[in-house]
Amino acid sequence: MIGRGLIKKAVAGAAAAAAAFVAVVALGATIYFALALVVLPLAAAAITMLMFAVAAAVIAAIFLGSPDAEEEEIEEPESLGARAYSLFRERPILGTVAALAGGWIFLRNPALATMVAAAFTEKSHGPRRRR
């Protein structure tokens, strides 16, 4: 089953994210308590927060650097699934809102949702000739 493999990957990703979160919190606590031995506890908290803020800014600068250098001409996806994937990748908040709205429309009127999906997947064949 395709869904079973997808669920296993989602669970593994969630477990890895939870382990990374616990590791970062433990690192922060370790840094705080090590600094608290040398400076006042308030200063130790401020220094720890500053270290993590700088680390977050550096990581964001590396991963969200100038998009002009790597960006190539993007082709328009053809299928509905490819369009949804590109929407989630480029604009995650808009994609989430669109998915929620689509789910709500589908629950309220499945026939309307089917017509909308058919309109998105319909390919234009150009002008037709009459014989």
PDB file of C-alpha atoms in Angstrom:
ATOM      1  CA  MET A   1       0.000   0.000   0.000  1.00  0.00           C
ATOM      2  CA  ILE A   2       1.250   3.445  -0.848  1.00  0.00           C
ATOM      3  CA  GLY A   3      -0.312   5.058   2.225  1.00  0.00           C
ATOM      4  CA  ARG A   4       1.466   2.751   4.644  1.00  0.00           C
ATOM      5  CA  GLY A   5       4.925   3.813   3.405  1.00  0.00           C
ATOM      6  CA  LEU A   6       3.909   7.461   3.523  1.00  0.00           C
ATOM      7  CA  ILE A   7       2.693   7.087   7.099  1.00  0.00           C
ATOM      8  CA  LYS A   8       5.955   5.399   8.110  1.00  0.00           C
ATOM      9  CA  LYS A   9       7.935   8.283   6.602  1.00  0.00           C
ATOM     10  CA  ALA A  10       5.738  10.853   8.369  1.00  0.00           C
ATOM     11  CA  VAL A  11       6.149   9.088  11.715  1.00  0.00           C
ATOM     12  CA  ALA A  12       9.911   8.834  11.222  1.00  0.00           C
ATOM     13  CA  GLY A  13      10.083  12.539  10.337  1.00  0.00           C
ATOM     14  CA  ALA A  14       8.034  13.491  13.378  1.00  0.00           C
ATOM     15  CA  ALA A  15      10.227  11.354  15.640  1.00  0.00           C
ATOM     16  CA  ALA A  16      13.385  12.919  14.199  1.00  0.00           C
ATOM     17  CA  ALA A  17      11.954  16.417  14.663  1.00  0.00           C
ATOM     18  CA  ALA A  18      10.999  15.653  18.271  1.00  0.00           C
ATOM     19  CA  ALA A  19      14.468  14.262  19.003  1.00  0.00           C
ATOM     20  CA  ALA A  20      16.091  17.351  17.460  1.00  0.00           C
ATOM     21  CA  PHE A  21      13.845  19.611  19.562  1.00  0.00           C
ATOM     22  CA  VAL A  22      14.769  17.783  22.773  1.00  0.00           C
ATOM     23  CA  ALA A  23      18.463  17.961  21.844  1.00  0.00           C
ATOM     24  CA  VAL A  24      18.289  21.727  21.242  1.00  0.00           C
ATOM     25  CA  VAL A  25      16.444  22.312  24.531  1.00  0.00           C
ATOM     26  CA  ALA A  26      18.996  20.172  26.398  1.00  0.00           C
ATOM     27  CA  LEU A  27      21.845  22.087  24.721  1.00  0.00           C
ATOM     28  CA  GLY A  28      20.274  25.382  25.793  1.00  0.00           C
ATOM     29  CA  ALA A  29      19.884  24.179  29.380  1.00  0.00           C
ATOM     30  CA  THR A  30      23.472  22.958  29.441  1.00  0.00           C
ATOM     31  CA  ILE A  31      24.780  26.281  28.159  1.00  0.00           C
ATOM     32  CA  TYR A  32      22.633  28.180  30.649  1.00  0.00           C
ATOM     33  CA  PHE A  33      23.741  26.162  33.673  1.00  0.00           C
ATOM     34  CA  ALA A  34      27.399  26.318  32.609  1.00  0.00           C
ATOM     35  CA  LEU A  35      27.169  30.107  32.278  1.00  0.00           C
ATOM     36  CA  ALA A  36      25.242  30.406  35.564  1.00  0.00           C
ATOM     37  CA  LEU A  37      28.316  29.058  37.367  1.00  0.00           C
ATOM     38  CA  VAL A  38      30.368  32.004  36.065  1.00  0.00           C
ATOM     39  CA  VAL A  39      27.925  34.939  35.771  1.00  0.00           C
ATOM     40  CA  LEU A  40      24.603  35.944  37.315  1.00  0.00           C
ATOM     41  CA  PRO A  41      21.632  33.714  36.336  1.00  0.00           C
ATOM     42  CA  LEU A  42      19.909  36.624  34.552  1.00  0.00           C
ATOM     43  CA  ALA A  43      23.032  37.283  32.491  1.00  0.00           C
ATOM     44  CA  ALA A  44      23.375  33.550  31.762  1.00  0.00           C
ATOM     45  CA  ALA A  45      19.810  33.490  30.421  1.00  0.00           C
ATOM     46  CA  ALA A  46      20.445  36.580  28.277  1.00  0.00           C
ATOM     47  CA  ILE A  47      23.690  35.182  26.859  1.00  0.00           C
ATOM     48  CA  THR A  48      22.062  31.827  26.087  1.00  0.00           C
ATOM     49  CA  MET A  49      19.154  33.547  24.335  1.00  0.00           C
ATOM     50  CA  LEU A  50      21.564  35.722  22.346  1.00  0.00           C
ATOM     51  CA  MET A  51      23.582  32.677  21.253  1.00  0.00           C
ATOM     52  CA  PHE A  52      20.484  30.899  19.985  1.00  0.00           C
ATOM     53  CA  ALA A  53      19.188  34.054  18.261  1.00  0.00           C
ATOM     54  CA  VAL A  54      22.503  34.469  16.430  1.00  0.00           C
ATOM     55  CA  ALA A  55      22.495  30.779  15.454  1.00  0.00           C
ATOM     56  CA  ALA A  56      18.929  31.101  14.117  1.00  0.00           C
ATOM     57  CA  ALA A  57      19.858  34.224  12.128  1.00  0.00           C
ATOM     58  CA  VAL A  58      22.891  32.512  10.603  1.00  0.00           C
ATOM     59  CA  ILE A  59      20.876  29.425   9.660  1.00  0.00           C
ATOM     60  CA  ALA A  60      18.121  31.574   8.143  1.00  0.00           C
ATOM     61  CA  ALA A  61      20.673  33.600   6.175  1.00  0.00           C
ATOM     62  CA  ILE A  62      22.274  30.436   4.803  1.00  0.00           C
ATOM     63  CA  PHE A  63      19.070  28.676   3.802  1.00  0.00           C
ATOM     64  CA  LEU A  64      17.108  31.749   2.722  1.00  0.00           C
ATOM     65  CA  GLY A  65      19.983  33.461   0.933  1.00  0.00           C
ATOM     66  CA  SER A  66      19.655  35.242  -2.388  1.00  0.00           C
ATOM     67  CA  PRO A  67      17.171  33.288  -4.522  1.00  0.00           C
ATOM     68  CA  ASP A  68      18.333  35.012  -7.732  1.00  0.00           C
ATOM     69  CA  ALA A  69      21.555  32.993  -7.888  1.00  0.00           C
ATOM     70  CA  GLU A  70      19.882  29.571  -7.935  1.00  0.00           C
ATOM     71  CA  GLU A  71      16.528  30.367  -9.482  1.00  0.00           C
ATOM     72  CA  GLU A  72      16.011  29.124 -12.999  1.00  0.00           C
ATOM     73  CA  GLU A  73      13.023  29.497 -15.261  1.00  0.00           C
ATOM     74  CA  ILE A  74      10.172  27.629 -13.606  1.00  0.00           C
ATOM     75  CA  GLU A  75       7.868  25.642 -15.855  1.00  0.00           C
ATOM     76  CA  GLU A  76       4.137  25.636 -15.193  1.00  0.00           C
ATOM     77  CA  PRO A  77       3.074  22.265 -13.745  1.00  0.00           C
ATOM     78  CA  GLU A  78       0.481  20.420 -15.788  1.00  0.00           C
ATOM     79  CA  SER A  79      -1.402  18.196 -13.357  1.00  0.00           C
ATOM     80  CA  LEU A  80      -3.495  19.255 -10.376  1.00  0.00           C
ATOM     81  CA  GLY A  81      -1.192  17.415  -7.985  1.00  0.00           C
ATOM     82  CA  ALA A  82       1.889  19.136  -9.411  1.00  0.00           C
ATOM     83  CA  ARG A  83       0.160  22.514  -9.139  1.00  0.00           C
ATOM     84  CA  ALA A  84      -0.761  21.851  -5.504  1.00  0.00           C
ATOM     85  CA  TYR A  85       2.791  20.711  -4.719  1.00  0.00           C
ATOM     86  CA  SER A  86       4.334  23.807  -6.301  1.00  0.00           C
ATOM     87  CA  LEU A  87       1.840  26.039  -4.442  1.00  0.00           C
ATOM     88  CA  PHE A  88       2.757  24.439  -1.095  1.00  0.00           C
ATOM     89  CA  ARG A  89       6.468  24.697  -1.889  1.00  0.00           C
ATOM     90  CA  GLU A  90       6.383  28.353  -2.962  1.00  0.00           C
ATOM     91  CA  ARG A  91       3.692  29.703  -0.618  1.00  0.00           C
ATOM     92  CA  PRO A  92       2.988  27.339   2.287  1.00  0.00           C
ATOM     93  CA  ILE A  93       0.448  29.548   4.085  1.00  0.00           C
ATOM     94  CA  LEU A  94      -1.574  30.178   0.919  1.00  0.00           C
ATOM     95  CA  GLY A  95      -1.406  26.463   0.092  1.00  0.00           C
ATOM     96  CA  THR A  96      -2.710  25.549   3.539  1.00  0.00           C
ATOM     97  CA  VAL A  97      -5.581  28.009   3.260  1.00  0.00           C
ATOM     98  CA  ALA A  98      -6.412  26.718  -0.233  1.00  0.00           C
ATOM     99  CA  ALA A  99      -6.383  23.111   1.015  1.00  0.00           C
ATOM    100  CA  LEU A 100      -8.686  23.961   3.924  1.00  0.00           C
ATOM    101  CA  ALA A 101     -11.050  25.853   1.631  1.00  0.00           C
ATOM    102  CA  GLY A 102     -11.014  22.995  -0.877  1.00  0.00           C
ATOM    103  CA  GLY A 103     -11.769  20.467   1.852  1.00  0.00           C
ATOM    104  CA  TRP A 104     -14.629  22.593   3.135  1.00  0.00           C
ATOM    105  CA  ILE A 105     -16.075  22.957  -0.390  1.00  0.00           C
ATOM    106  CA  PHE A 106     -15.736  19.219  -0.967  1.00  0.00           C
ATOM    107  CA  LEU A 107     -17.560  18.421   2.262  1.00  0.00           C
ATOM    108  CA  ARG A 108     -20.347  20.868   1.466  1.00  0.00           C
ATOM    109  CA  ASN A 109     -20.784  20.003  -2.225  1.00  0.00           C
ATOM    110  CA  PRO A 110     -18.780  17.135  -3.758  1.00  0.00           C
ATOM    111  CA  ALA A 111     -20.201  17.775  -7.246  1.00  0.00           C
ATOM    112  CA  LEU A 112     -18.885  21.368  -7.208  1.00  0.00           C
ATOM    113  CA  ALA A 113     -15.461  20.157  -6.068  1.00  0.00           C
ATOM    114  CA  THR A 114     -15.404  17.656  -8.933  1.00  0.00           C
ATOM    115  CA  MET A 115     -16.247  20.387 -11.453  1.00  0.00           C
ATOM    116  CA  VAL A 116     -13.485  22.645 -10.081  1.00  0.00           C
ATOM    117  CA  ALA A 117     -10.954  19.810 -10.223  1.00  0.00           C
ATOM    118  CA  ALA A 118     -11.984  19.041 -13.806  1.00  0.00           C
ATOM    119  CA  ALA A 119     -11.562  22.700 -14.758  1.00  0.00           C
ATOM    120  CA  PHE A 120      -8.042  22.750 -13.305  1.00  0.00           C
ATOM    121  CA  THR A 121      -6.978  19.546 -15.022  1.00  0.00           C
ATOM    122  CA  GLU A 122      -8.485  20.381 -18.404  1.00  0.00           C
ATOM    123  CA  LYS A 123      -5.833  21.018 -21.040  1.00  0.00           C
ATOM    124  CA  SER A 124      -6.279  23.651 -23.685  1.00  0.00           C
ATOM    125  CA  HIS A 125      -5.872  22.170 -27.163  1.00  0.00           C
ATOM    126  CA  GLY A 126      -5.647  25.461 -29.013  1.00  0.00           C
ATOM    127  CA  PRO A 127      -8.083  26.629 -31.672  1.00  0.00           C
ATOM    128  CA  ARG A 128     -10.236  23.929 -33.258  1.00  0.00           C
ATOM    129  CA  ARG A 129     -10.864  23.693 -36.961  1.00  0.00           C
ATOM    130  CA  ARG A 130     -14.312  23.091 -38.350  1.00  0.00           C
ATOM    131  CA  ARG A 131     -14.682  20.907 -41.348  1.00  0.00           C
TER     132      ARG A 131
END
